[in-house]
Coordinates of C-alpha atoms in Angstrom, one line a residue:
M1026 CA -70.5 -38.2 77.3
A1027 CA -67.3 -37.1 79.1
L1028 CA -64.6 -35.3 77.0
P1029 CA -61.1 -36.5 77.1
A1030 CA -58.7 -34.7 79.4
C1031 CA -56.6 -33.3 76.5
A1032 CA -59.7 -31.9 74.9
V1033 CA -60.9 -30.3 78.2
R1034 CA -57.4 -28.9 78.8
A1035 CA -57.5 -27.3 75.3
F1036 CA -60.4 -25.1 76.3
E1037 CA -58.8 -24.1 79.6
P1038 CA -56.5 -21.0 79.9
P1039 CA -52.8 -21.7 79.5
R1040 CA -51.1 -22.9 82.7
Q1041 CA -48.0 -21.3 84.2
P1042 CA -45.0 -23.6 84.2
E1043 CA -44.1 -25.2 87.4
R1044 CA -41.2 -24.1 89.6
G1045 CA -38.0 -25.5 88.2
A1046 CA -39.4 -26.0 84.7
P1047 CA -37.5 -24.5 81.9
A1048 CA -38.6 -21.1 80.7
R1049 CA -40.7 -20.7 77.6
T1050 CA -38.7 -19.8 74.5
T1051 CA -39.5 -18.3 71.2
C1052 CA -37.7 -21.0 69.2
P1053 CA -40.4 -23.2 67.6
R1054 CA -38.2 -26.3 67.8
R1055 CA -37.3 -25.8 71.5
H1056 CA -40.9 -24.7 72.4
S1057 CA -42.4 -27.9 71.0
R1058 CA -39.9 -30.0 72.9
V1059 CA -40.6 -28.1 76.2
E1060 CA -44.3 -28.5 75.8
A1061 CA -43.9 -32.2 75.2
E1062 CA -41.7 -32.7 78.3
L1063 CA -44.2 -30.7 80.5
A1064 CA -47.1 -32.8 79.2
A1065 CA -45.2 -36.1 79.8
S1066 CA -44.2 -35.1 83.3
R1067 CA -47.8 -34.6 84.5
P1068 CA -49.3 -37.7 86.1
G1069 CA -52.4 -39.0 84.5
S1070 CA -52.0 -36.9 81.4
V1071 CA -53.0 -38.3 78.0
A1072 CA -49.8 -37.1 76.4
A1073 CA -47.8 -39.2 78.9
S1074 CA -48.9 -42.3 77.0
V1075 CA -47.9 -40.8 73.7
R1076 CA -44.3 -40.9 72.7
A1077 CA -42.8 -37.4 72.8
G1078 CA -41.7 -36.4 69.3
P1079 CA -42.6 -34.3 66.3
P1080 CA -45.9 -34.8 64.5
R1081 CA -46.6 -36.6 61.3
G1082 CA -44.6 -35.2 58.4
V1083 CA -42.0 -33.4 60.5
S1084 CA -38.4 -34.7 60.4
H1085 CA -36.5 -35.6 63.5
G1086 CA -33.3 -34.0 62.3
F1087 CA -30.1 -35.5 60.9
H1088 CA -28.8 -36.9 64.2
S1089 CA -32.2 -37.8 65.8
R1090 CA -33.9 -41.1 66.2
P1091 CA -35.7 -42.7 63.2
L1092 CA -39.4 -42.0 62.6
L1093 CA -42.0 -44.3 64.0
D1094 CA -44.0 -46.7 62.0
K1095 CA -46.9 -45.3 60.0
P1096 CA -49.2 -43.6 62.4
R1097 CA -52.9 -44.2 62.6
K1098 CA -55.3 -42.1 60.6
A1099 CA -56.8 -39.3 62.6
S1100 CA -60.5 -39.3 63.0
S1101 CA -62.8 -36.4 62.6
S1102 CA -64.3 -36.8 66.1
L1103 CA -63.1 -35.2 69.3
A1104 CA -62.1 -38.6 70.6
G1105 CA -59.4 -38.8 67.9
A1106 CA -57.7 -35.8 69.5
A1107 CA -56.6 -38.0 72.4
C1108 CA -54.3 -40.0 70.0
A1109 CA -52.8 -36.9 68.3
P1110 CA -49.6 -35.4 69.6
L1111 CA -49.5 -32.2 71.6
F1112 CA -48.2 -30.4 68.5
A1113 CA -51.6 -30.6 66.9
L1114 CA -53.2 -28.5 69.7
L1115 CA -51.3 -25.3 68.5
S1116 CA -52.9 -22.8 66.1
R1117 CA -52.8 -23.6 62.4
G1118 CA -50.5 -20.7 61.4
R1119 CA -48.1 -21.5 64.2
R1120 CA -47.9 -25.1 63.2
R1121 CA -47.3 -24.1 59.5
R1122 CA -44.4 -21.8 60.4
M1123 CA -42.8 -24.4 62.7
H1124 CA -43.1 -27.0 60.0
V1125 CA -41.4 -24.8 57.4
L1126 CA -38.6 -23.8 59.8
R1127 CA -37.9 -27.4 60.7
R1128 CA -37.8 -28.5 57.2
R1129 CA -35.4 -25.7 56.1
W1130 CA -33.2 -26.3 59.1
D1131 CA -32.9 -30.1 58.5
L1132 CA -32.3 -29.6 54.7
G1133 CA -29.6 -27.0 55.2
S1134 CA -27.8 -29.0 57.8
L1135 CA -27.9 -32.1 55.6
C1136 CA -26.4 -30.2 52.7
R1137 CA -23.7 -28.8 54.8
V1138 CA -22.7 -32.1 56.2
L1139 CA -22.7 -33.8 52.7
L1140 CA -20.7 -30.9 51.3
T1141 CA -18.2 -31.0 54.1
R1142 CA -17.7 -34.7 54.0
G1143 CA -17.5 -34.8 50.2
L1144 CA -14.8 -32.1 50.1
A1145 CA -12.9 -33.8 52.8
A1146 CA -13.0 -37.1 50.9
L1147 CA -12.0 -35.4 47.7
G1148 CA -9.1 -33.6 49.3
H1149 CA -7.9 -36.8 50.9
S1150 CA -8.0 -38.7 47.6
L1151 CA -6.3 -35.8 45.8
K1152 CA -3.6 -35.8 48.4
H1153 CA -2.9 -39.5 48.0
V1154 CA -2.9 -39.3 44.1
L1155 CA -0.5 -36.3 44.0
G1156 CA 1.7 -38.0 46.6
A1157 CA 1.9 -41.1 44.5
I1158 CA 2.7 -39.0 41.3
F1159 CA 5.4 -37.0 43.0
S1160 CA 6.9 -40.0 44.6
K1161 CA 7.2 -41.6 41.1
I1162 CA 8.6 -38.5 39.5
F1163 CA 10.9 -37.2 42.3
G1164 CA 11.7 -40.6 43.9
P1165 CA 15.4 -40.5 42.9
L1166 CA 15.8 -37.1 44.4
A1167 CA 14.2 -38.0 47.8
S1168 CA 17.6 -38.2 49.4
V1169 CA 18.2 -34.5 48.8
G1170 CA 15.8 -33.3 51.4
N1171 CA 12.3 -33.4 52.7
M1172 CA 10.3 -34.4 49.6
D1173 CA 6.9 -33.6 50.9
E1174 CA 7.7 -30.0 51.5
K1175 CA 9.4 -29.6 48.1
S1176 CA 6.6 -31.3 46.3
N1177 CA 4.0 -29.1 48.0
K1178 CA 6.0 -26.0 47.1
L1179 CA 6.4 -27.1 43.5
L1180 CA 2.7 -28.0 43.2
L1181 CA 1.8 -24.5 44.6
A1182 CA 4.1 -22.9 42.1
L1183 CA 2.6 -24.8 39.2
V1184 CA -0.9 -23.9 40.2
M1185 CA 0.0 -20.2 40.6
L1186 CA 1.7 -20.2 37.2
F1187 CA -1.4 -21.8 35.6
L1188 CA -3.7 -19.3 37.2
F1189 CA -1.5 -16.4 36.1
A1190 CA -1.5 -17.6 32.5
V1191 CA -5.3 -17.9 32.6
I1192 CA -5.7 -14.4 33.9
V1193 CA -3.4 -12.9 31.3
L1194 CA -5.1 -14.8 28.5
Q1195 CA -8.5 -13.6 29.6
Y1196 CA -7.2 -10.0 29.9
V1197 CA -5.7 -10.0 26.5
C1198 CA -8.5 -11.9 24.7
P1199 CA -11.6 -12.2 26.9
G1200 CA -13.6 -14.1 24.2
T1201 CA -13.1 -17.1 22.0
E1202 CA -12.4 -15.0 18.9
C1203 CA -8.7 -14.9 19.3
Q1204 CA -8.5 -18.7 19.8
L1205 CA -10.6 -19.3 16.7
L1206 CA -8.5 -16.9 14.7
R1207 CA -5.3 -18.7 15.8
L1208 CA -6.7 -22.0 14.9
Q1209 CA -7.8 -20.8 11.5
A1210 CA -4.3 -19.3 10.9
F1211 CA -2.6 -22.6 11.8
S1212 CA -5.1 -24.8 10.0
S1213 CA -5.5 -23.0 6.6
P1214 CA -3.1 -21.0 4.5
V1215 CA -3.4 -17.3 3.8
R1216 CA -6.5 -16.6 1.8
D1217 CA -6.4 -14.7 -1.5
P1218 CA -7.5 -11.1 -0.6
Y1219 CA -9.2 -10.8 -4.1
R1220 CA -11.2 -14.0 -3.8
S1221 CA -13.7 -13.7 -1.0
E1222 CA -15.0 -10.1 -1.2
D1223 CA -18.5 -11.4 -1.9
E1224 CA -17.9 -14.8 -0.3
S1225 CA -18.3 -16.5 -3.7
S1226 CA -15.9 -18.8 -5.5
A1227 CA -13.2 -17.3 -7.7
R1228 CA -14.3 -19.7 -10.5
F1229 CA -17.7 -18.8 -12.0
V1230 CA -19.6 -19.9 -15.0
P1231 CA -19.5 -17.2 -17.7
R1232 CA -22.5 -16.3 -19.6
Y1233 CA -20.9 -14.3 -22.4
N1234 CA -18.2 -15.2 -24.9
F1235 CA -15.4 -12.5 -25.2
T1236 CA -12.4 -12.5 -27.3
R1237 CA -8.8 -12.2 -26.1
G1238 CA -8.7 -8.6 -27.1
D1239 CA -11.8 -7.9 -24.9
L1240 CA -10.2 -9.5 -21.9
L1241 CA -6.7 -8.3 -22.2
R1242 CA -6.8 -4.6 -21.1
K1243 CA -3.3 -3.3 -20.9
V1244 CA -2.9 0.4 -21.8
D1245 CA 0.5 1.8 -22.7
F1246 CA -0.1 4.9 -20.6
D1247 CA 2.9 7.2 -20.4
I1248 CA 2.3 9.8 -17.8
K1249 CA 5.1 11.9 -19.3
G1250 CA 3.5 11.9 -22.7
D1251 CA 0.2 13.4 -23.9
D1252 CA -2.3 10.7 -23.1
L1253 CA -5.2 11.6 -20.7
I1254 CA -7.3 9.5 -18.3
V1255 CA -11.0 10.7 -18.3
F1256 CA -13.1 9.6 -15.4
L1257 CA -16.9 9.3 -16.1
H1258 CA -18.5 9.7 -12.8
I1259 CA -22.0 8.2 -12.5
Q1260 CA -24.0 9.3 -9.4
K1261 CA -24.1 7.1 -6.3
T1262 CA -21.7 4.4 -7.6
G1263 CA -18.8 5.1 -5.3
G1264 CA -17.1 7.4 -7.8
T1265 CA -16.2 10.0 -5.1
T1266 CA -14.1 7.4 -3.2
F1267 CA -12.5 6.2 -6.4
G1268 CA -11.8 9.7 -7.5
R1269 CA -10.0 10.5 -4.3
H1270 CA -7.9 7.3 -4.8
L1271 CA -6.8 8.7 -8.1
V1272 CA -5.4 11.9 -6.7
R1273 CA -4.3 10.9 -3.2
N1274 CA -3.4 7.2 -3.3
I1275 CA -1.3 6.5 -6.4
Q1276 CA 2.5 6.1 -6.4
L1277 CA 3.8 8.7 -8.8
E1278 CA 7.1 10.4 -9.6
Q1279 CA 5.3 13.7 -9.1
P1280 CA 2.3 13.2 -6.8
C1281 CA -0.8 15.4 -7.0
E1282 CA -0.7 18.4 -4.8
C1283 CA -3.9 18.5 -2.6
R1284 CA -4.2 21.5 -0.3
V1285 CA -6.3 21.6 2.8
G1286 CA -9.7 23.2 2.2
Q1287 CA -9.7 22.8 -1.5
K1288 CA -11.6 20.1 -3.3
K1289 CA -9.4 20.1 -6.5
C1290 CA -5.9 18.8 -6.6
T1291 CA -3.1 19.8 -9.0
C1292 CA -2.1 16.6 -11.0
H1293 CA 0.7 17.7 -13.4
R1294 CA 2.9 15.5 -15.5
P1295 CA 6.6 15.2 -14.4
G1296 CA 8.3 18.3 -15.7
K1297 CA 5.2 19.8 -17.3
R1298 CA 2.4 22.1 -16.2
E1299 CA -0.2 19.9 -17.8
T1300 CA -2.6 17.5 -16.2
W1301 CA -2.8 13.8 -16.9
L1302 CA -6.2 13.3 -15.2
F1303 CA -9.6 14.7 -16.2
S1304 CA -11.8 14.2 -13.2
R1305 CA -13.8 16.0 -10.6
F1306 CA -10.9 16.3 -8.1
S1307 CA -8.3 17.4 -10.7
T1308 CA -10.1 19.6 -13.3
G1309 CA -13.5 20.0 -11.6
W1310 CA -16.8 19.8 -13.5
S1311 CA -15.3 21.3 -16.6
C1312 CA -17.9 19.6 -18.9
G1313 CA -20.9 20.0 -16.5
L1314 CA -22.0 18.3 -13.3
H1315 CA -21.8 14.5 -13.8
A1316 CA -21.3 14.7 -17.5
D1317 CA -22.2 11.5 -19.4
W1318 CA -20.5 9.7 -22.3
T1319 CA -22.1 12.0 -24.9
E1320 CA -21.0 15.2 -23.2
L1321 CA -17.5 14.0 -22.4
T1322 CA -16.6 12.7 -25.8
S1323 CA -17.5 16.1 -27.4
C1324 CA -16.3 18.3 -24.5
V1325 CA -13.0 17.0 -23.2
P1326 CA -10.9 17.5 -26.4
S1327 CA -12.0 21.1 -26.7
V1328 CA -11.5 21.8 -23.0
V1329 CA -8.0 20.3 -23.0
D1330 CA -6.7 21.7 -26.3
G1331 CA -9.1 24.5 -26.8
K1332 CA -6.5 27.3 -26.5
R1333 CA -4.1 25.7 -28.9
D1334 CA -4.0 25.9 -32.7
A1335 CA -5.5 22.9 -34.4
R1336 CA -2.2 22.3 -36.2
L1337 CA -0.3 22.3 -32.9
R1338 CA -2.5 20.0 -31.0
P1339 CA -0.8 16.7 -30.1
S1340 CA -2.4 13.4 -31.0
R1341 CA -3.8 12.3 -27.7
N1342 CA -5.3 9.1 -26.5
F1343 CA -8.3 9.6 -24.2
H1344 CA -8.6 6.6 -21.9
Y1345 CA -12.1 6.6 -20.4
I1346 CA -12.8 4.9 -17.1
T1347 CA -15.9 4.5 -14.9
I1348 CA -17.4 2.7 -11.9
L1349 CA -20.7 0.7 -12.0
R1350 CA -22.9 -0.4 -9.1
D1351 CA -25.8 -2.8 -8.5
P1352 CA -28.9 -1.0 -9.9
V1353 CA -31.2 -1.6 -6.9
S1354 CA -28.6 -0.4 -4.4
R1355 CA -27.7 2.6 -6.6
Y1356 CA -31.3 3.6 -7.0
L1357 CA -32.1 3.5 -3.3
S1358 CA -28.9 5.4 -2.6
E1359 CA -29.9 8.1 -5.1
W1360 CA -33.4 8.3 -3.5
R1361 CA -31.9 8.9 -0.1
H1362 CA -29.6 11.5 -1.5
V1363 CA -32.5 13.3 -3.1
Q1364 CA -34.3 13.1 0.2
R1365 CA -31.5 15.1 1.7
G1366 CA -31.9 17.9 -0.9
A1367 CA -29.7 16.9 -3.8
T1368 CA -31.0 18.1 -7.2
W1369 CA -28.1 18.1 -9.7
K1370 CA -29.6 21.2 -11.3
A1371 CA -26.1 22.1 -12.6
S1372 CA -26.1 19.2 -15.0
L1373 CA -26.1 20.4 -18.5
H1374 CA -27.3 17.3 -20.4
V1375 CA -25.9 18.7 -23.6
C1376 CA -26.6 16.4 -26.6
D1377 CA -26.0 17.3 -30.2
G1378 CA -24.8 20.8 -29.3
R1379 CA -27.8 21.8 -27.2
P1380 CA -29.5 21.1 -23.8
P1381 CA -32.9 19.4 -23.7
T1382 CA -36.0 21.6 -23.5
S1383 CA -38.5 21.5 -20.6
E1384 CA -40.9 19.5 -22.8
E1385 CA -38.3 16.9 -23.6
L1386 CA -37.1 16.6 -20.0
P1387 CA -39.8 17.7 -17.5
S1388 CA -39.1 18.1 -13.8
C1389 CA -40.4 15.7 -11.2
Y1390 CA -40.9 18.4 -8.5
T1391 CA -42.1 22.0 -8.4
G1392 CA -40.1 23.6 -5.6
D1393 CA -36.5 24.2 -5.1
D1394 CA -35.7 20.6 -4.4
W1395 CA -37.3 17.3 -3.8
S1396 CA -36.3 16.8 -0.2
G1397 CA -38.3 14.5 2.0
C1398 CA -40.0 12.7 -0.9
P1399 CA -41.2 9.2 -0.1
L1400 CA -40.0 6.2 -2.1
K1401 CA -43.4 5.7 -3.8
E1402 CA -43.4 9.2 -5.1
F1403 CA -39.8 8.9 -6.3
M1404 CA -40.7 5.7 -8.2
D1405 CA -44.0 7.1 -9.7
C1406 CA -42.3 10.0 -11.6
P1407 CA -42.0 8.9 -15.3
Y1408 CA -39.4 11.5 -16.0
N1409 CA -37.1 10.5 -13.2
L1410 CA -33.5 10.3 -14.6
A1411 CA -32.6 7.8 -11.8
N1412 CA -34.4 5.2 -13.9
N1413 CA -31.8 3.3 -16.0
R1414 CA -29.3 6.1 -15.3
Q1415 CA -26.2 3.9 -15.9
V1416 CA -27.3 2.9 -19.4
R1417 CA -28.2 6.5 -20.3
M1418 CA -24.9 7.9 -19.1
L1419 CA -22.8 5.3 -20.9
S1420 CA -24.6 5.2 -24.2
D1421 CA -24.3 7.6 -27.2
L1422 CA -27.6 9.6 -27.0
T1423 CA -27.1 11.0 -30.5
L1424 CA -28.1 7.5 -31.9
V1425 CA -31.7 7.9 -30.5
G1426 CA -32.3 11.6 -31.0
C1427 CA -31.0 12.7 -27.6
Y1428 CA -33.9 13.3 -25.2
N1429 CA -36.6 13.5 -27.9
L1430 CA -38.7 10.4 -27.3
S1431 CA -40.7 10.8 -30.5
V1432 CA -37.8 9.9 -32.8
M1433 CA -38.3 6.2 -32.6
P1434 CA -40.5 3.7 -30.7
E1435 CA -39.7 3.1 -27.0
K1436 CA -38.8 -0.6 -27.5
Q1437 CA -36.3 0.2 -30.3
R1438 CA -34.9 3.1 -28.4
N1439 CA -34.2 0.9 -25.3
K1440 CA -32.5 -1.7 -27.5
V1441 CA -30.2 0.9 -29.2
L1442 CA -29.3 2.5 -25.9
L1443 CA -28.4 -0.9 -24.2
E1444 CA -26.3 -2.0 -27.1
S1445 CA -24.5 1.3 -27.3
A1446 CA -23.8 1.2 -23.5
K1447 CA -22.4 -2.3 -23.7
S1448 CA -20.2 -1.5 -26.6
N1449 CA -18.8 1.7 -25.0
L1450 CA -18.2 -0.2 -21.7
K1451 CA -16.4 -3.0 -23.4
H1452 CA -14.1 -0.7 -25.3
M1453 CA -13.3 1.5 -22.3
A1454 CA -9.8 1.4 -21.0
F1455 CA -11.1 0.3 -17.6
F1456 CA -14.2 0.0 -15.5
G1457 CA -14.7 -1.3 -12.0
L1458 CA -17.5 -2.5 -9.8
T1459 CA -18.4 -1.0 -6.4
E1460 CA -19.1 -4.5 -5.0
F1461 CA -15.5 -5.6 -5.8
Q1462 CA -13.2 -3.0 -4.5
R1463 CA -10.0 -5.1 -4.3
K1464 CA -10.5 -6.6 -7.7
T1465 CA -11.1 -3.1 -9.1
Q1466 CA -7.8 -2.0 -7.6
Y1467 CA -6.0 -5.0 -9.1
L1468 CA -7.4 -4.5 -12.6
F1469 CA -6.6 -0.8 -12.6
E1470 CA -3.0 -1.5 -11.5
K1471 CA -2.5 -4.1 -14.2
T1472 CA -4.2 -2.0 -16.9
F1473 CA -2.3 1.3 -16.4
N1474 CA 0.8 -0.1 -14.7
M1475 CA 0.2 2.2 -11.8
N1476 CA 0.2 1.0 -8.2
F1477 CA -1.9 2.4 -5.3
I1478 CA -0.3 3.1 -1.9
S1479 CA -2.9 1.6 0.3
P1480 CA -5.4 -1.1 -0.6
F1481 CA -9.1 -0.3 -1.3
T1482 CA -11.7 -1.0 1.5
Q1483 CA -14.9 -2.9 0.9
Y1484 CA -17.8 -1.2 2.6
N1485 CA -20.7 -3.6 3.1
T1486 CA -22.8 -1.1 5.1
T1487 CA -24.1 1.9 3.2
R1488 CA -27.1 4.1 3.2
A1489 CA -28.8 1.9 0.7
S1490 CA -28.3 -1.2 2.7
S1491 CA -30.0 0.5 5.7
V1492 CA -33.2 0.8 3.7
E1493 CA -35.6 -2.1 4.3
I1494 CA -37.8 -2.9 1.4
N1495 CA -40.1 -5.9 0.7
E1496 CA -40.0 -8.1 -2.3
E1497 CA -42.7 -6.3 -4.1
I1498 CA -40.8 -2.9 -4.0
Q1499 CA -37.6 -4.6 -5.0
K1500 CA -39.2 -6.1 -8.1
R1501 CA -40.7 -2.8 -9.0
I1502 CA -37.3 -1.1 -8.7
E1503 CA -35.8 -3.8 -10.9
G1504 CA -38.6 -3.2 -13.4
L1505 CA -37.9 0.5 -13.5
N1506 CA -34.2 -0.2 -14.1
F1507 CA -34.5 -3.2 -16.4
L1508 CA -31.9 -1.8 -18.8
D1509 CA -29.4 -1.2 -15.9
M1510 CA -30.0 -4.7 -14.7
E1511 CA -29.1 -6.1 -18.0
L1512 CA -26.0 -3.9 -18.3
Y1513 CA -24.8 -4.7 -14.8
S1514 CA -25.1 -8.5 -15.5
Y1515 CA -23.0 -8.0 -18.7
A1516 CA -20.5 -5.8 -16.9
K1517 CA -20.1 -8.2 -14.0
D1518 CA -19.5 -11.1 -16.3
L1519 CA -16.9 -9.2 -18.3
F1520 CA -15.3 -7.8 -15.2
L1521 CA -14.8 -11.2 -13.5
Q1522 CA -13.6 -12.8 -16.8
R1523 CA -11.0 -10.0 -17.1
Y1524 CA -9.9 -10.5 -13.6
Q1525 CA -9.4 -14.3 -14.0
F1526 CA -7.7 -13.8 -17.3
M1527 CA -5.2 -11.3 -15.8
R1528 CA -4.6 -13.5 -12.8
Q1529 CA -3.9 -16.5 -15.0
K1530 CA -1.6 -14.4 -17.2
E1531 CA 0.3 -13.3 -14.1
H1532 CA 0.8 -16.9 -12.9
Q1533 CA 2.1 -17.8 -16.4
E1534 CA 4.6 -14.9 -16.3
A1535 CA 5.8 -16.0 -12.9
R1536 CA 6.2 -19.6 -14.1
R1537 CA 8.2 -18.4 -17.1
K1538 CA 10.5 -16.4 -14.9
R1539 CA 11.1 -19.4 -12.7
Q1540 CA 12.0 -21.5 -15.8
E1541 CA 14.5 -18.9 -17.0
Q1542 CA 16.1 -18.7 -13.6
R1543 CA 16.5 -22.5 -13.5
K1544 CA 18.0 -22.5 -17.0
F1545 CA 20.4 -19.8 -16.0
L1546 CA 21.5 -21.7 -12.9
K1547 CA 21.9 -24.9 -14.9
G1548 CA 24.1 -23.0 -17.4
R1549 CA 26.3 -21.6 -14.6
L1550 CA 26.6 -25.1 -13.1
L1551 CA 27.7 -26.6 -16.4
Q1552 CA 30.1 -23.8 -17.1
T1553 CA 31.7 -24.2 -13.7
H1554 CA 32.0 -28.0 -14.3
F1555 CA 33.7 -27.5 -17.7
Q1556 CA 36.1 -25.0 -16.3
S1557 CA 37.2 -27.3 -13.5
Q1558 CA 37.7 -30.1 -16.0
G1559 CA 39.7 -27.9 -18.4
Q1560 CA 42.0 -26.8 -15.6
G1561 CA 42.6 -30.4 -14.5
Q1562 CA 43.5 -31.5 -18.1
S1563 CA 45.8 -28.5 -18.6
Q1564 CA 47.7 -29.4 -15.4
N1565 CA 48.1 -33.2 -16.0
P1566 CA 47.8 -33.8 -19.8
N1567 CA 49.9 -37.1 -19.8
Q1568 CA 48.0 -38.5 -16.9
N1569 CA 44.6 -37.6 -18.4
Q1570 CA 45.6 -39.3 -21.7
S1571 CA 46.7 -42.5 -19.9
Q1572 CA 43.5 -42.6 -17.8
N1573 CA 41.2 -41.6 -20.6
P1574 CA 42.4 -43.2 -23.9
N1575 CA 39.2 -42.1 -25.7
P1576 CA 39.3 -38.3 -26.2
N1577 CA 35.6 -38.2 -27.2
A1578 CA 34.4 -39.7 -23.9
N1579 CA 34.2 -36.3 -22.1
Q1580 CA 32.3 -34.8 -25.0
N1581 CA 29.8 -37.7 -25.0
L1582 CA 29.5 -37.4 -21.2
T1583 CA 28.7 -33.7 -21.6
Q1584 CA 26.1 -34.3 -24.3
N1585 CA 24.4 -37.0 -22.1
L1586 CA 24.4 -34.6 -19.2
M1587 CA 22.8 -31.8 -21.2
Q1588 CA 20.2 -34.2 -22.6
N1589 CA 19.3 -35.4 -19.1
L1590 CA 19.0 -31.8 -17.8
T1591 CA 16.9 -30.8 -20.8
Q1592 CA 14.6 -33.8 -20.4
S1593 CA 14.2 -33.2 -16.6
S1594 CA 13.4 -29.5 -17.2
R1595 CA 10.8 -30.4 -19.8
Q1596 CA 9.2 -32.9 -17.5
K1597 CA 9.0 -30.3 -14.7
E1598 CA 7.5 -27.8 -17.1
N1599 CA 4.9 -30.4 -18.3
R1600 CA 4.0 -31.2 -14.7
E1601 CA 3.6 -27.5 -13.9
S1602 CA 1.5 -26.9 -17.0
L1603 CA -0.8 -29.8 -16.1
K1604 CA -1.2 -28.5 -12.6
Q1605 CA -1.9 -25.0 -13.9
N1606 CA -4.3 -26.0 -16.6
S1607 CA -6.0 -29.1 -15.1
G1608 CA -9.5 -29.5 -16.2
K1609 CA -9.1 -27.1 -19.1
E1610 CA -8.6 -27.6 -22.8
Q1611 CA -5.0 -27.6 -23.9
N1612 CA -4.0 -25.5 -26.9
G1613 CA -1.4 -26.4 -29.5
N1614 CA 1.0 -23.6 -28.7
A1615 CA 2.6 -24.5 -25.3
S1616 CA 4.9 -21.5 -25.2
N1617 CA 2.1 -19.0 -25.4
G1618 CA -0.5 -19.9 -22.7
T1619 CA -2.5 -16.8 -22.7
N1620 CA -5.2 -18.4 -24.8
D1621 CA -5.9 -21.2 -22.3
Y1622 CA -8.5 -19.1 -20.6
I1623 CA -10.4 -18.4 -23.9
G1624 CA -10.3 -22.0 -24.9
S1625 CA -11.7 -23.2 -21.6
V1626 CA -14.8 -20.8 -21.5
E1627 CA -17.0 -23.2 -23.5
K1628 CA -16.1 -26.1 -21.2
W1629 CA -17.0 -24.0 -18.1
R1630 CA -20.4 -23.3 -19.7

């Protein structure tokens, strides 16, 4: 069986191109075309009967002739090679590389052509649209000069101005935060700084019923007199920050003198060499490190007036203040402080005239400190004073036998301590909460009639917040501080009710002042009206008598005017009171609205 000529030529060595034929090139596209032309030019060649062109699956290019119809299927025999193009006689790797290069070249050229033509069409359309717009706008001014040139310059100037504004905006505010803040500022009014400290509503449902005397805390504190403010500083409640506010941030006639390098400041009364503040940063730890309620009530009078004769001692009022904190956060903060080496060994814990014995108050560690202790070990110590510390420091320990646990059963002891702490906290002149710094500032200013220079700052990130605990550990901490949890719930309810009561009272005072101002202005207006009438009657008495034969007409007119003004003022007052006390129970006494809050507590519940 004779082989086809193309198959025989495939096994022969490559022939040299004839004289005059184009040289062999390294370009795959040109090389294949040259090979096809050479094969077609030879007489009697099998390839001469095959149309020169790329093989199956290879594109002709964007400007080439269309593809042929669907070619025949190649057979596996050698006879099928006679129908295959010359491209198939190359090596497999070379065919693959040529195929990829052709496909990339054709796709890239197609994309470039489409992009060029699309941009040209878009520019042409935009030119016509802008020309129509400018012809409509600047048509009346076309006689001034060449409108095309002017419109192009104006368009260029507008585009440059827009780009400059975008660049400046991105430089000043690269993100979307500024835009959002501006939108919020235009869309909503200024928010109450005291309202959203904890992102909760200012109106809450109270759990406890308090009297008006419990809520109205306004101390007649005269800094020039003999009264004294005593700060009870509980560990890890933010007392250090609040203590610095007391000595550095209050507007006083004679501010405290704080020198660099000294922890204590000199806080004297105006014109006297006597302090008005008993705290860590004014008098130091005069009654012991972090003295509790039991120590302060028995120690402060003797420290302040100890050198004076009993008959010469002034009758002072001691106004106790303190700061409370969420028990779980406070407990974790104290644990982190103990980890760093804090011991509070200088605390005296004096109760009933003596400190506790080592049997009554054992230590949780044996070395110099308890630094590096894990949280589990800190919670496992049954004598740890961090457990229910706020209740212990605010209660009267003499009621339960001080630190002697054998005086009464544990359940009864806990109940007495909790009730004592609640009573002392309620009758204190002031207490604040660490979680509500701005409300704490507001209540202190209203209680003592003393204003701070700069507002308090709410710190939401503390050492305690950085401690990650699971739900099981949190429940155990709450169980170890169950008395503090109950006290904090009570204190938070009382604190927020006091805040709302004081805010409502402030609004009522402002409304009363506005009413007085309106009455004063109305009186001035009537007085001016009567004076002008009197002057006119004195100048033309005969003319007034002829025009007004009834002498009581002016008096009746004046009375009607007064009645109308009085009725209108009463209607405005009623509308304001309805707006102020909408949804609340109205009391009988409309002039004194301070009891509106008390009367509406049951309805809120």
